[in-house]
């Protein structure tokens, strides 16, 4: 799977967009799972896109991977988006190249 930066960003933006506000599930993870369940296939696809992009850029080194994440985070305007993006990238890139999530 050949992924470009825009596809990587779109996958992250999708995950940010569907993330429910904490008040909608009040810490009840079963309720959270119910809210997210209709998006399950699209979430899997977004995760696959993020991981594939990490695998694609890993040969350029850890510093490059960090710069890609930093560039993406700098485009965000709110802490929730930054937190979700950082979390998803760390999770999906963990163990790719020298990335430790």
CSV table of N, CA and C in Angstrom, one decimal:
chain,number,residue,atom,x,y,z
A,1,UNK,N,0.8,-1.2,0.0
A,1,UNK,CA,0.0,0.0,0.0
A,1,UNK,C,0.9,1.2,0.0
A,2,UNK,N,0.7,2.0,-1.0
A,2,UNK,CA,1.5,3.3,-1.2
A,2,UNK,C,0.7,4.4,-0.6
A,3,UNK,N,1.2,5.1,0.4
A,3,UNK,CA,0.4,6.1,1.1
A,3,UNK,C,1.2,7.4,1.0
A,4,UNK,N,0.5,8.5,0.7
A,4,UNK,CA,1.1,9.8,0.7
A,4,UNK,C,0.8,10.6,2.0
A,5,UNK,N,1.5,11.7,2.2
A,5,UNK,CA,1.3,12.4,3.4
A,5,UNK,C,-0.2,12.9,3.6
A,6,UNK,N,-0.8,13.3,2.5
A,6,UNK,CA,-2.2,13.8,2.6
A,6,UNK,C,-3.1,12.7,3.1
A,7,UNK,N,-2.9,11.5,2.6
A,7,UNK,CA,-3.7,10.3,3.0
A,7,UNK,C,-3.5,10.0,4.5
A,8,UNK,N,-2.3,10.1,4.9
A,8,UNK,CA,-1.9,10.0,6.3
A,8,UNK,C,-2.7,11.0,7.2
A,9,UNK,N,-2.6,12.2,6.8
A,9,UNK,CA,-3.3,13.3,7.6
A,9,UNK,C,-4.8,13.1,7.5
A,10,UNK,N,-5.4,12.7,6.4
A,10,UNK,CA,-6.8,12.5,6.3
A,10,UNK,C,-7.3,11.3,7.3
A,11,UNK,N,-6.5,10.3,7.4
A,11,UNK,CA,-6.8,9.2,8.3
A,11,UNK,C,-6.8,9.7,9.7
A,12,UNK,N,-5.8,10.5,10.1
A,12,UNK,CA,-5.7,11.1,11.4
A,12,UNK,C,-6.9,12.0,11.7
A,13,UNK,N,-7.2,12.9,10.7
A,13,UNK,CA,-8.3,13.8,10.9
A,13,UNK,C,-9.7,13.0,11.0
A,14,UNK,N,-9.8,11.9,10.3
A,14,UNK,CA,-11.0,11.1,10.5
A,14,UNK,C,-11.1,10.6,11.9
A,15,UNK,N,-10.1,10.1,12.4
A,15,UNK,CA,-10.1,9.6,13.8
A,15,UNK,C,-10.4,10.7,14.8
A,16,UNK,N,-9.9,11.9,14.6
A,16,UNK,CA,-10.2,13.0,15.5
A,16,UNK,C,-11.7,13.4,15.3
A,17,UNK,N,-12.2,13.4,14.1
A,17,UNK,CA,-13.6,13.8,13.9
A,17,UNK,C,-14.6,12.8,14.6
A,18,UNK,N,-14.3,11.5,14.6
A,18,UNK,CA,-15.3,10.6,15.2
A,18,UNK,C,-15.1,10.4,16.7
A,19,UNK,N,-14.0,10.9,17.2
A,19,UNK,CA,-13.8,10.7,18.7
A,19,UNK,C,-14.9,11.5,19.4
A,20,UNK,N,-15.7,10.7,20.2
A,20,UNK,CA,-16.8,11.4,21.0
A,20,UNK,C,-16.3,12.3,22.1
A,21,UNK,N,-17.0,13.2,22.4
A,21,UNK,CA,-16.7,14.1,23.6
A,21,UNK,C,-16.8,13.2,24.9
A,22,UNK,N,-15.9,13.3,25.8
A,22,UNK,CA,-16.0,12.5,27.0
A,22,UNK,C,-17.3,12.5,27.7
A,23,UNK,N,-18.0,13.6,27.7
A,23,UNK,CA,-19.3,13.7,28.3
A,23,UNK,C,-20.4,12.8,27.7
A,24,UNK,N,-20.1,12.3,26.5
A,24,UNK,CA,-21.1,11.5,25.8
A,24,UNK,C,-21.1,10.0,26.3
A,25,UNK,N,-20.0,9.7,27.0
A,25,UNK,CA,-19.9,8.3,27.6
A,25,UNK,C,-19.5,8.3,29.0
A,26,UNK,N,-19.1,9.4,29.6
A,26,UNK,CA,-18.9,9.6,31.0
A,26,UNK,C,-18.0,8.5,31.6
A,27,UNK,N,-16.9,8.1,30.9
A,27,UNK,CA,-16.0,7.1,31.4
A,27,UNK,C,-16.5,5.7,31.3
A,28,UNK,N,-17.7,5.5,30.8
A,28,UNK,CA,-18.2,4.2,30.6
A,28,UNK,C,-17.7,3.6,29.3
A,29,UNK,N,-16.7,2.7,29.4
A,29,UNK,CA,-16.1,2.2,28.2
A,29,UNK,C,-17.0,1.3,27.3
A,30,UNK,N,-18.0,0.7,27.9
A,30,UNK,CA,-19.0,-0.1,27.1
A,30,UNK,C,-19.8,0.9,26.3
A,31,UNK,N,-20.1,2.0,26.8
A,31,UNK,CA,-20.9,3.0,26.1
A,31,UNK,C,-20.0,3.6,25.0
A,32,UNK,N,-18.7,3.8,25.3
A,32,UNK,CA,-17.7,4.3,24.3
A,32,UNK,C,-17.7,3.3,23.1
A,33,UNK,N,-17.5,2.1,23.5
A,33,UNK,CA,-17.4,1.0,22.4
A,33,UNK,C,-18.7,1.0,21.5
A,34,UNK,N,-19.9,1.2,22.2
A,34,UNK,CA,-21.1,1.3,21.4
A,34,UNK,C,-21.1,2.5,20.4
A,35,UNK,N,-20.6,3.6,20.9
A,35,UNK,CA,-20.6,4.8,20.1
A,35,UNK,C,-19.6,4.6,18.9
A,36,UNK,N,-18.5,3.9,19.1
A,36,UNK,CA,-17.5,3.7,18.1
A,36,UNK,C,-17.8,2.6,17.2
A,37,UNK,N,-18.6,1.6,17.6
A,37,UNK,CA,-18.8,0.4,16.8
A,37,UNK,C,-19.2,0.6,15.4
A,38,UNK,N,-20.1,1.5,15.1
A,38,UNK,CA,-20.5,1.7,13.7
A,38,UNK,C,-19.3,2.2,12.8
A,39,UNK,N,-18.2,2.7,13.4
A,39,UNK,CA,-17.1,3.2,12.6
A,39,UNK,C,-15.9,2.1,12.5
A,40,UNK,N,-16.2,0.9,13.1
A,40,UNK,CA,-15.1,0.0,13.2
A,40,UNK,C,-14.3,-0.3,12.0
A,41,UNK,N,-14.9,-0.5,10.8
A,41,UNK,CA,-14.2,-0.8,9.6
A,41,UNK,C,-13.4,0.4,9.2
A,42,UNK,N,-14.0,1.6,9.3
A,42,UNK,CA,-13.2,2.8,8.9
A,42,UNK,C,-12.1,3.1,9.8
A,43,UNK,N,-12.2,2.8,11.1
A,43,UNK,CA,-11.2,2.9,12.0
A,43,UNK,C,-10.0,2.0,11.7
A,44,UNK,N,-10.3,0.8,11.4
A,44,UNK,CA,-9.3,-0.2,11.0
A,44,UNK,C,-8.5,0.3,9.8
A,45,UNK,N,-9.3,0.8,8.8
A,45,UNK,CA,-8.6,1.3,7.6
A,45,UNK,C,-7.7,2.5,7.9
A,46,UNK,N,-8.2,3.4,8.7
A,46,UNK,CA,-7.4,4.6,9.1
A,46,UNK,C,-6.1,4.1,9.8
A,47,UNK,N,-6.3,3.2,10.7
A,47,UNK,CA,-5.1,2.7,11.5
A,47,UNK,C,-4.1,2.0,10.5
A,48,UNK,N,-4.6,1.3,9.5
A,48,UNK,CA,-3.8,0.7,8.5
A,48,UNK,C,-3.0,1.7,7.7
A,49,UNK,N,-3.7,2.8,7.3
A,49,UNK,CA,-3.1,3.9,6.6
A,49,UNK,C,-2.0,4.5,7.4
A,50,UNK,N,-2.2,4.8,8.6
A,50,UNK,CA,-1.2,5.4,9.5
A,50,UNK,C,0.0,4.5,9.6
A,51,UNK,N,-0.2,3.3,9.9
A,51,UNK,CA,0.9,2.3,10.0
A,51,UNK,C,1.7,2.2,8.7
A,52,UNK,N,0.9,2.1,7.6
A,52,UNK,CA,1.6,1.9,6.3
A,52,UNK,C,2.5,3.1,6.0
A,53,UNK,N,2.0,4.3,6.3
A,53,UNK,CA,2.8,5.5,6.1
A,53,UNK,C,4.1,5.5,6.9
A,54,UNK,N,3.9,5.1,8.2
A,54,UNK,CA,5.1,5.0,9.1
A,54,UNK,C,6.1,4.0,8.5
A,55,UNK,N,5.6,2.8,8.0
A,55,UNK,CA,6.5,1.9,7.4
A,55,UNK,C,7.2,2.4,6.2
A,56,UNK,N,6.5,3.2,5.4
A,56,UNK,CA,7.0,3.8,4.2
A,56,UNK,C,8.1,4.8,4.5
A,57,UNK,N,8.0,5.6,5.5
A,57,UNK,CA,8.9,6.7,5.8
A,57,UNK,C,10.0,6.2,6.8
A,58,UNK,N,9.9,5.1,7.4
A,58,UNK,CA,10.9,4.6,8.4
A,58,UNK,C,12.3,4.5,7.8
A,59,UNK,N,12.5,4.1,6.6
A,59,UNK,CA,13.9,4.1,6.0
A,59,UNK,C,14.6,5.5,6.0
A,60,UNK,N,13.8,6.5,6.1
A,60,UNK,CA,14.4,7.9,6.1
A,60,UNK,C,14.9,8.3,7.5
A,61,UNK,N,14.6,7.4,8.5
A,61,UNK,CA,15.2,7.6,9.9
A,61,UNK,C,14.2,8.2,10.9
A,62,UNK,N,14.6,8.0,12.1
A,62,UNK,CA,13.8,8.4,13.2
A,62,UNK,C,13.5,9.9,13.3
A,63,UNK,N,14.6,10.7,13.0
A,63,UNK,CA,14.4,12.1,13.0
A,63,UNK,C,13.4,12.6,11.9
A,64,UNK,N,13.4,11.9,10.8
A,64,UNK,CA,12.4,12.3,9.8
A,64,UNK,C,11.0,11.9,10.3
A,65,UNK,N,10.8,10.8,10.9
A,65,UNK,CA,9.5,10.3,11.4
A,65,UNK,C,9.0,11.3,12.4
A,66,UNK,N,9.9,11.8,13.3
A,66,UNK,CA,9.6,12.8,14.3
A,66,UNK,C,9.1,14.1,13.7
A,67,UNK,N,9.8,14.5,12.6
A,67,UNK,CA,9.5,15.7,12.0
A,67,UNK,C,8.1,15.6,11.3
A,68,UNK,N,7.8,14.5,10.8
A,68,UNK,CA,6.5,14.3,10.2
A,68,UNK,C,5.4,14.4,11.2
A,69,UNK,N,5.6,13.8,12.4
A,69,UNK,CA,4.6,13.9,13.5
A,69,UNK,C,4.5,15.4,13.9
A,70,UNK,N,5.7,16.0,14.1
A,70,UNK,CA,5.7,17.4,14.5
A,70,UNK,C,5.0,18.3,13.6
A,71,UNK,N,5.2,18.1,12.3
A,71,UNK,CA,4.6,18.9,11.2
A,71,UNK,C,3.0,18.8,11.3
A,72,UNK,N,2.6,17.5,11.5
A,72,UNK,CA,1.2,17.3,11.6
A,72,UNK,C,0.6,17.9,12.9
A,73,UNK,N,1.3,17.8,14.0
A,73,UNK,CA,0.8,18.4,15.2
A,73,UNK,C,0.7,19.9,15.1
A,74,UNK,N,1.6,20.5,14.4
A,74,UNK,CA,1.6,22.0,14.3
A,74,UNK,C,0.4,22.5,13.5
A,75,UNK,N,-0.2,21.6,12.7
A,75,UNK,CA,-1.4,22.0,12.0
A,75,UNK,C,-2.6,22.0,12.8
A,76,UNK,N,-2.6,21.5,14.0
A,76,UNK,CA,-3.7,21.3,14.9
A,76,UNK,C,-4.0,22.6,15.6
A,77,UNK,N,-5.3,22.8,15.9
A,77,UNK,CA,-5.7,24.1,16.6
A,77,UNK,C,-6.2,23.8,18.0
A,78,UNK,N,-6.4,22.6,18.4
A,78,UNK,CA,-6.9,22.3,19.7
A,78,UNK,C,-6.2,21.1,20.4
A,79,UNK,N,-6.1,21.2,21.7
A,79,UNK,CA,-5.4,20.1,22.4
A,79,UNK,C,-6.0,18.7,22.2
A,80,UNK,N,-7.3,18.6,22.1
A,80,UNK,CA,-7.9,17.3,21.9
A,80,UNK,C,-7.3,16.6,20.6
A,81,UNK,N,-7.3,17.4,19.5
A,81,UNK,CA,-6.8,16.9,18.2
A,81,UNK,C,-5.3,16.5,18.4
A,82,UNK,N,-4.5,17.3,19.0
A,82,UNK,CA,-3.1,17.0,19.2
A,82,UNK,C,-2.9,15.7,20.0
A,83,UNK,N,-3.7,15.6,21.0
A,83,UNK,CA,-3.6,14.4,21.9
A,83,UNK,C,-4.0,13.1,21.1
A,84,UNK,N,-5.1,13.2,20.4
A,84,UNK,CA,-5.5,12.0,19.6
A,84,UNK,C,-4.5,11.6,18.5
A,85,UNK,N,-4.0,12.6,17.8
A,85,UNK,CA,-3.0,12.4,16.8
A,85,UNK,C,-1.7,11.8,17.4
A,86,UNK,N,-1.2,12.4,18.4
A,86,UNK,CA,0.0,11.9,19.0
A,86,UNK,C,-0.2,10.4,19.5
A,87,UNK,N,-1.3,10.1,20.1
A,87,UNK,CA,-1.7,8.8,20.6
A,87,UNK,C,-1.8,7.8,19.5
A,88,UNK,N,-2.5,8.1,18.4
A,88,UNK,CA,-2.7,7.2,17.3
A,88,UNK,C,-1.4,6.9,16.6
A,89,UNK,N,-0.6,8.0,16.4
A,89,UNK,CA,0.7,7.8,15.7
A,89,UNK,C,1.6,6.9,16.5
A,90,UNK,N,1.7,7.2,17.8
A,90,UNK,CA,2.6,6.4,18.7
A,90,UNK,C,2.2,5.0,18.7
A,91,UNK,N,0.9,4.7,18.8
A,91,UNK,CA,0.4,3.4,18.8
A,91,UNK,C,0.6,2.6,17.5
A,92,UNK,N,0.3,3.3,16.4
A,92,UNK,CA,0.5,2.6,15.1
A,92,UNK,C,1.9,2.5,14.6
A,93,UNK,N,2.8,3.4,15.0
A,93,UNK,CA,4.2,3.4,14.6
A,93,UNK,C,5.1,2.6,15.6
A,94,UNK,N,4.6,2.2,16.7
A,94,UNK,CA,5.4,1.6,17.7
A,94,UNK,C,6.1,0.4,17.1
A,95,UNK,N,7.4,0.4,17.2
A,95,UNK,CA,8.2,-0.7,16.7
A,95,UNK,C,8.6,-0.6,15.2
A,96,UNK,N,8.1,0.4,14.5
A,96,UNK,CA,8.4,0.6,13.1
A,96,UNK,C,9.7,1.4,13.1
A,97,UNK,N,10.7,0.9,12.4
A,97,UNK,CA,12.0,1.6,12.4
A,97,UNK,C,12.5,1.6,13.8
A,98,UNK,N,12.9,2.8,14.2
A,98,UNK,CA,13.4,2.9,15.6
A,98,UNK,C,12.3,3.6,16.5
A,99,UNK,N,11.1,3.7,16.0
A,99,UNK,CA,10.0,4.4,16.7
A,99,UNK,C,9.6,3.6,17.9
A,100,UNK,N,9.6,4.2,19.1
A,100,UNK,CA,9.0,3.6,20.3
A,100,UNK,C,7.9,4.4,20.8
A,101,UNK,N,6.7,3.9,20.6
A,101,UNK,CA,5.4,4.6,21.0
A,101,UNK,C,5.2,4.6,22.4
